[in-house]
JSON list of C-alpha atoms in Angstrom, two decimals:
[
{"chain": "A", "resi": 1, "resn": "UNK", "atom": "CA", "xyz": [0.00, 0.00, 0.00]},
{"chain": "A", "resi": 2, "resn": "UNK", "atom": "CA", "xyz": [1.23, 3.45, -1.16]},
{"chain": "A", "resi": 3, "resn": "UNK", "atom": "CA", "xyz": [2.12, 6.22, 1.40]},
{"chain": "A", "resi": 4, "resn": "UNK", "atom": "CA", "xyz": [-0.53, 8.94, 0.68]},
{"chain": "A", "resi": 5, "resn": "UNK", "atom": "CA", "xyz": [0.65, 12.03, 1.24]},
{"chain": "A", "resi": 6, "resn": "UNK", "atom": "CA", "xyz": [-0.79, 15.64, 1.32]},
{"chain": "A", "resi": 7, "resn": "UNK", "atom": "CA", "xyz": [0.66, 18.65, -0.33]},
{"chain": "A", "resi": 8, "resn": "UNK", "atom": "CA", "xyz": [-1.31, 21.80, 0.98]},
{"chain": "A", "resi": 9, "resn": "UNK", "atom": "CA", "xyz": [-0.04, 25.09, -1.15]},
{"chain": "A", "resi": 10, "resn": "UNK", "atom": "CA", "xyz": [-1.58, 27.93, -2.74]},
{"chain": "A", "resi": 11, "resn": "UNK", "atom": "CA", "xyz": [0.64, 27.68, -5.85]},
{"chain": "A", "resi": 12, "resn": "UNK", "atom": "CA", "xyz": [-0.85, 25.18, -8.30]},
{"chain": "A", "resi": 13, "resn": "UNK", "atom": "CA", "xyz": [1.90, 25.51, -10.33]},
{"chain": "A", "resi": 14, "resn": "UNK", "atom": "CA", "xyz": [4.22, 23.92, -7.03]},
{"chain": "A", "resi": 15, "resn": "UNK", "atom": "CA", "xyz": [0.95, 21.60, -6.08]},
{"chain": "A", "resi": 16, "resn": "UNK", "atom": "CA", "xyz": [1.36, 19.99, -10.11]},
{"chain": "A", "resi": 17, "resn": "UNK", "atom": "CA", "xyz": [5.09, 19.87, -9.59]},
{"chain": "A", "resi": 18, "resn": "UNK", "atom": "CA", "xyz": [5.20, 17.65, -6.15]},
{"chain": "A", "resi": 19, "resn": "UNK", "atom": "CA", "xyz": [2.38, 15.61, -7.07]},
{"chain": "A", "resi": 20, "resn": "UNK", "atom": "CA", "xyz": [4.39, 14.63, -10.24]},
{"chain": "A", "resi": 21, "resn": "UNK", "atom": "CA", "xyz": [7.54, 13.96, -8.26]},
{"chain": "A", "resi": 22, "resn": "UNK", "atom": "CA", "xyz": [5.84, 12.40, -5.52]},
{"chain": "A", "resi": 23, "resn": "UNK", "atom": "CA", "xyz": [3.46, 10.07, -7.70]},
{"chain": "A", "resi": 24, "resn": "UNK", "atom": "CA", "xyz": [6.60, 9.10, -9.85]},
{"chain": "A", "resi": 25, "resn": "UNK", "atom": "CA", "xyz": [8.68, 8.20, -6.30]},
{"chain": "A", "resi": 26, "resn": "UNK", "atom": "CA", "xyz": [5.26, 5.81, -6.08]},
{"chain": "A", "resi": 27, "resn": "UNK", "atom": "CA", "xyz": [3.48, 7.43, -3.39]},
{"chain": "A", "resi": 28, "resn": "UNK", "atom": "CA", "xyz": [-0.27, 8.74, -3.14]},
{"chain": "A", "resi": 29, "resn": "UNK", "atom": "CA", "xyz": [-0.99, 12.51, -3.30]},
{"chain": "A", "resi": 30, "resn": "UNK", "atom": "CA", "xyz": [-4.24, 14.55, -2.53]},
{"chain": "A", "resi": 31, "resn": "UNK", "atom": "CA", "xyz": [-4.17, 18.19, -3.45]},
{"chain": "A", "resi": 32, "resn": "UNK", "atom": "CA", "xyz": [-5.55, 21.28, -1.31]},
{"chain": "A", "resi": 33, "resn": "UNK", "atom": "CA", "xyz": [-5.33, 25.07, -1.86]},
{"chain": "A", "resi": 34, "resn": "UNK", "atom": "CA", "xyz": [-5.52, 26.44, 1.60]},
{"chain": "A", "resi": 35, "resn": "UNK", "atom": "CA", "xyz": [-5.77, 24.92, 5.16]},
{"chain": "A", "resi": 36, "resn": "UNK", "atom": "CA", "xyz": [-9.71, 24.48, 5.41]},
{"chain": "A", "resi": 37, "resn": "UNK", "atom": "CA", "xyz": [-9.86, 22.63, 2.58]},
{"chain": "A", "resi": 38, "resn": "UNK", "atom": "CA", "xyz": [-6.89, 20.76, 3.83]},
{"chain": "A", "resi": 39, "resn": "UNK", "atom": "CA", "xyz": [-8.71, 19.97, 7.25]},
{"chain": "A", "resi": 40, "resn": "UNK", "atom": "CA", "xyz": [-11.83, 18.78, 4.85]},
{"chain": "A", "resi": 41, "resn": "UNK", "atom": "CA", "xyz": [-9.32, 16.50, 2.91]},
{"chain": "A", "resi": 42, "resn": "UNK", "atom": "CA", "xyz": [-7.59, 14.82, 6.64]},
{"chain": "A", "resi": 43, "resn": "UNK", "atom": "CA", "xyz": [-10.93, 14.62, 7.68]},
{"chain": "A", "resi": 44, "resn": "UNK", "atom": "CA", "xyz": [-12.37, 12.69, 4.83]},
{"chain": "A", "resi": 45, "resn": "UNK", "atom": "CA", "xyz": [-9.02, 10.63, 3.76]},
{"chain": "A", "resi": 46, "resn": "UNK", "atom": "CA", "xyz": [-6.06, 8.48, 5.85]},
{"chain": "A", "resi": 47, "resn": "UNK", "atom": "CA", "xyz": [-2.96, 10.75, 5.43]},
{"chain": "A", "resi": 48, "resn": "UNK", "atom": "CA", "xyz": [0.56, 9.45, 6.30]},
{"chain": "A", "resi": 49, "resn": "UNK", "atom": "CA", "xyz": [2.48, 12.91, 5.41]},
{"chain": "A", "resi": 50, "resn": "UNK", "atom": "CA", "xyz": [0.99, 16.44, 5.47]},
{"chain": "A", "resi": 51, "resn": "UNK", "atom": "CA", "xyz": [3.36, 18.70, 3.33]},
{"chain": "A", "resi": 52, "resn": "UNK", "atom": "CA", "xyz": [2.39, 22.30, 4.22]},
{"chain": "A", "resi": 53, "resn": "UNK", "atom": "CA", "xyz": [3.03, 25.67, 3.14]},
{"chain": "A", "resi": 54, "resn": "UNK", "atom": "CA", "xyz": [2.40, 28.87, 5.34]},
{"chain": "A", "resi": 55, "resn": "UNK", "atom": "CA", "xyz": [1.46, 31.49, 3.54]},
{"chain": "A", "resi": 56, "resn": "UNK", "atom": "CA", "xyz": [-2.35, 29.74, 2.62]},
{"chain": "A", "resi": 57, "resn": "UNK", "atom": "CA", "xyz": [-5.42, 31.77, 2.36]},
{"chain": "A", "resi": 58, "resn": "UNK", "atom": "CA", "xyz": [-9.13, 30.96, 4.48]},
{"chain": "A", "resi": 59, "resn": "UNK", "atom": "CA", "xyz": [-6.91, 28.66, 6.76]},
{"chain": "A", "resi": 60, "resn": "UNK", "atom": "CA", "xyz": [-3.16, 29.87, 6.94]},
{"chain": "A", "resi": 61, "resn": "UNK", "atom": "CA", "xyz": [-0.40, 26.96, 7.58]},
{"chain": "A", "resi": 62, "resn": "UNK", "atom": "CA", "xyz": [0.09, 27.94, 11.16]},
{"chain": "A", "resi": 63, "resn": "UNK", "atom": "CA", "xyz": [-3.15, 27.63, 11.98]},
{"chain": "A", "resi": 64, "resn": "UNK", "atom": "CA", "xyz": [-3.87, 24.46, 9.91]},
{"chain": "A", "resi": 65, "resn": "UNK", "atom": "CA", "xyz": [-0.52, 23.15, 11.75]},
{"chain": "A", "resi": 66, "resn": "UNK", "atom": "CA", "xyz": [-2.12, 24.04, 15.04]},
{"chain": "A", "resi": 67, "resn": "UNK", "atom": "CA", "xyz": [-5.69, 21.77, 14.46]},
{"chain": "A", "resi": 68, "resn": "UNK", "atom": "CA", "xyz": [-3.88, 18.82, 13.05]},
{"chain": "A", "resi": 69, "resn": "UNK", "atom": "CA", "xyz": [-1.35, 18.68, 16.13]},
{"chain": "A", "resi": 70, "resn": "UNK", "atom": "CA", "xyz": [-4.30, 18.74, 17.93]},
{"chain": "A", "resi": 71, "resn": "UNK", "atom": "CA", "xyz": [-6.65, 16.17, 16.23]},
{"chain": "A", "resi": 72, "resn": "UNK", "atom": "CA", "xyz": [-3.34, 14.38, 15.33]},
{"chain": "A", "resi": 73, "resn": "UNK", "atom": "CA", "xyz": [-0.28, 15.21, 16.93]},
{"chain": "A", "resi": 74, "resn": "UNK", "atom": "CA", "xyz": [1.59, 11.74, 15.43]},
{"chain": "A", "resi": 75, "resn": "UNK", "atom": "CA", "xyz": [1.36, 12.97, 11.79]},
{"chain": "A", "resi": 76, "resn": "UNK", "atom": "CA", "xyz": [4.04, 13.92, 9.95]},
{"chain": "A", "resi": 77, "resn": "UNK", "atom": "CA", "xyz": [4.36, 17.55, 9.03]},
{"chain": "A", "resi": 78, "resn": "UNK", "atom": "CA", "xyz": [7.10, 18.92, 6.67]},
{"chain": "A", "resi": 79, "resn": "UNK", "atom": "CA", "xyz": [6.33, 22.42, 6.39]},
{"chain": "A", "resi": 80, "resn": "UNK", "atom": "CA", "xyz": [7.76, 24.54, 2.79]},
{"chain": "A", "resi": 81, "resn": "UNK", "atom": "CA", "xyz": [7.61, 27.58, 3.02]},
{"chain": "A", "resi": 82, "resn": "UNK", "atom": "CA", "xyz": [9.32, 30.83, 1.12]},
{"chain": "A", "resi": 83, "resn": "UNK", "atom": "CA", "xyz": [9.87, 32.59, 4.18]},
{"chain": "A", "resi": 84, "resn": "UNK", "atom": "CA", "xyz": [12.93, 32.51, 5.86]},
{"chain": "A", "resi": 85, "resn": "UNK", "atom": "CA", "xyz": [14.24, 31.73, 9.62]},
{"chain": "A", "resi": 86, "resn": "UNK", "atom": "CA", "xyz": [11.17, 29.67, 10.62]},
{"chain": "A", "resi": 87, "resn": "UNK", "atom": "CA", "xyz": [12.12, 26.53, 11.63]},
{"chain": "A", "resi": 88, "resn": "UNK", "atom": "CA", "xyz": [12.62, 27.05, 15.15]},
{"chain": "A", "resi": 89, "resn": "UNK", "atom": "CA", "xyz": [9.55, 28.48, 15.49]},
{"chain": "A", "resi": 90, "resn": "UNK", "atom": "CA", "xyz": [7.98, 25.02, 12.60]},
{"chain": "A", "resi": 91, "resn": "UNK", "atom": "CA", "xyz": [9.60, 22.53, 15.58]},
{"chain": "A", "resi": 92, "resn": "UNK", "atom": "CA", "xyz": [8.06, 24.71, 18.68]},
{"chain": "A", "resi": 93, "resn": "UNK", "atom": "CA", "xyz": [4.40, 24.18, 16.51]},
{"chain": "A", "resi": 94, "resn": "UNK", "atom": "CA", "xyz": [4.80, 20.78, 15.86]},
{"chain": "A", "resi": 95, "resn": "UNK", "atom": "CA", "xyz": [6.17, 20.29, 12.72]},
{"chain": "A", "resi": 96, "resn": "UNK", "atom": "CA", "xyz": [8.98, 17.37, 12.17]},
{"chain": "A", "resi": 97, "resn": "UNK", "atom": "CA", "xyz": [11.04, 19.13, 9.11]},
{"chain": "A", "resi": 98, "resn": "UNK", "atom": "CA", "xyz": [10.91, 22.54, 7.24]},
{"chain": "A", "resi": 99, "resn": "UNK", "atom": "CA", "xyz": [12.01, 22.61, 4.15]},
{"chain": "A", "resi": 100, "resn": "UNK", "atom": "CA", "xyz": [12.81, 26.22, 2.22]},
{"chain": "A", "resi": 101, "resn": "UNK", "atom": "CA", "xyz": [11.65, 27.25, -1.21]},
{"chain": "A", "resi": 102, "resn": "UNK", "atom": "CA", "xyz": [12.94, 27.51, -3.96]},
{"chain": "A", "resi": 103, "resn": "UNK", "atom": "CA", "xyz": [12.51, 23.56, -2.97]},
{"chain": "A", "resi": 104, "resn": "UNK", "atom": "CA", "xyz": [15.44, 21.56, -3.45]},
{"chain": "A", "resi": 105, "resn": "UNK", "atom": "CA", "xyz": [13.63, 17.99, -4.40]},
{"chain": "A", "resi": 106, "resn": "UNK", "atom": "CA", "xyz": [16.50, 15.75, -4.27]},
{"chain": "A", "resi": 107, "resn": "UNK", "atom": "CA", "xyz": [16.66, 17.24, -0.15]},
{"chain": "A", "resi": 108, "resn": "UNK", "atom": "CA", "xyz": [12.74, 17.32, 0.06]},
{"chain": "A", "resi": 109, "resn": "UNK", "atom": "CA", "xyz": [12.06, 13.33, -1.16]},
{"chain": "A", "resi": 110, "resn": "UNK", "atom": "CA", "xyz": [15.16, 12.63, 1.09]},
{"chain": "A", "resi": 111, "resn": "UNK", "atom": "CA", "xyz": [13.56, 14.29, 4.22]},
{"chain": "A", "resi": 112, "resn": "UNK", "atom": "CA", "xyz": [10.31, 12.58, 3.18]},
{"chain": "A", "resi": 113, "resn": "UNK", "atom": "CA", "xyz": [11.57, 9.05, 3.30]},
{"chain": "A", "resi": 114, "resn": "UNK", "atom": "CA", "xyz": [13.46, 9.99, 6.84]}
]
């Protein structure tokens, strides 16, 4: 059974991107454009990996970060973000990696399978 694994960022253009890497690296993606519909996605599907941006709009990523650790505090979270120096603050919230953008894949589907 494949890993699924949710990518949560505004972008389409870097939603297309991961799912394509991730699907060819054989593992399941779901798509969401901002943290509710995120939420509505973990509610309604079994996610192994939450990949989440910050910078979302309805739900931002801090907040989204803040009812998953909640409702699940053993999930994964990799948080990619464009802004700079928040990892320290990523680990203090919950999340297990950060990884910066411009996303370096190679580092990103090596963090993944860590």
């Amino acid at each position: 059974m494949n890993k699924k694994i949710l990518v949560v960022d505004d972008e389409s253009s870097i939603r297309d991107a991961l799912s394509k890497v991730l699907q060819a690296e054989d593992y399941e993606v779901l798509v969401a454009g901002n943290g509710q519909e995120a939420i509505e996605k973990f509610k309604s599907d079994k996610i192994d990996l939450l990949l989440l941006d910050l910078g979302l709009p309805v739900k931002d990523g801090w907040d989204t970060l803040i009812w998953l650790a909640e409702v699940d505090p053993f999930l994964p979270v990799i948080i990619i973000t464009g802004r700079w120096n928040q990892k320290e603050l990523a680990e203090k919230m919950g999340a297990d990696a950060i990884v910066e953008k411009p996303l370096n894949v190679p580092f990103l589907l090596q963090t993944i399978r860590e």
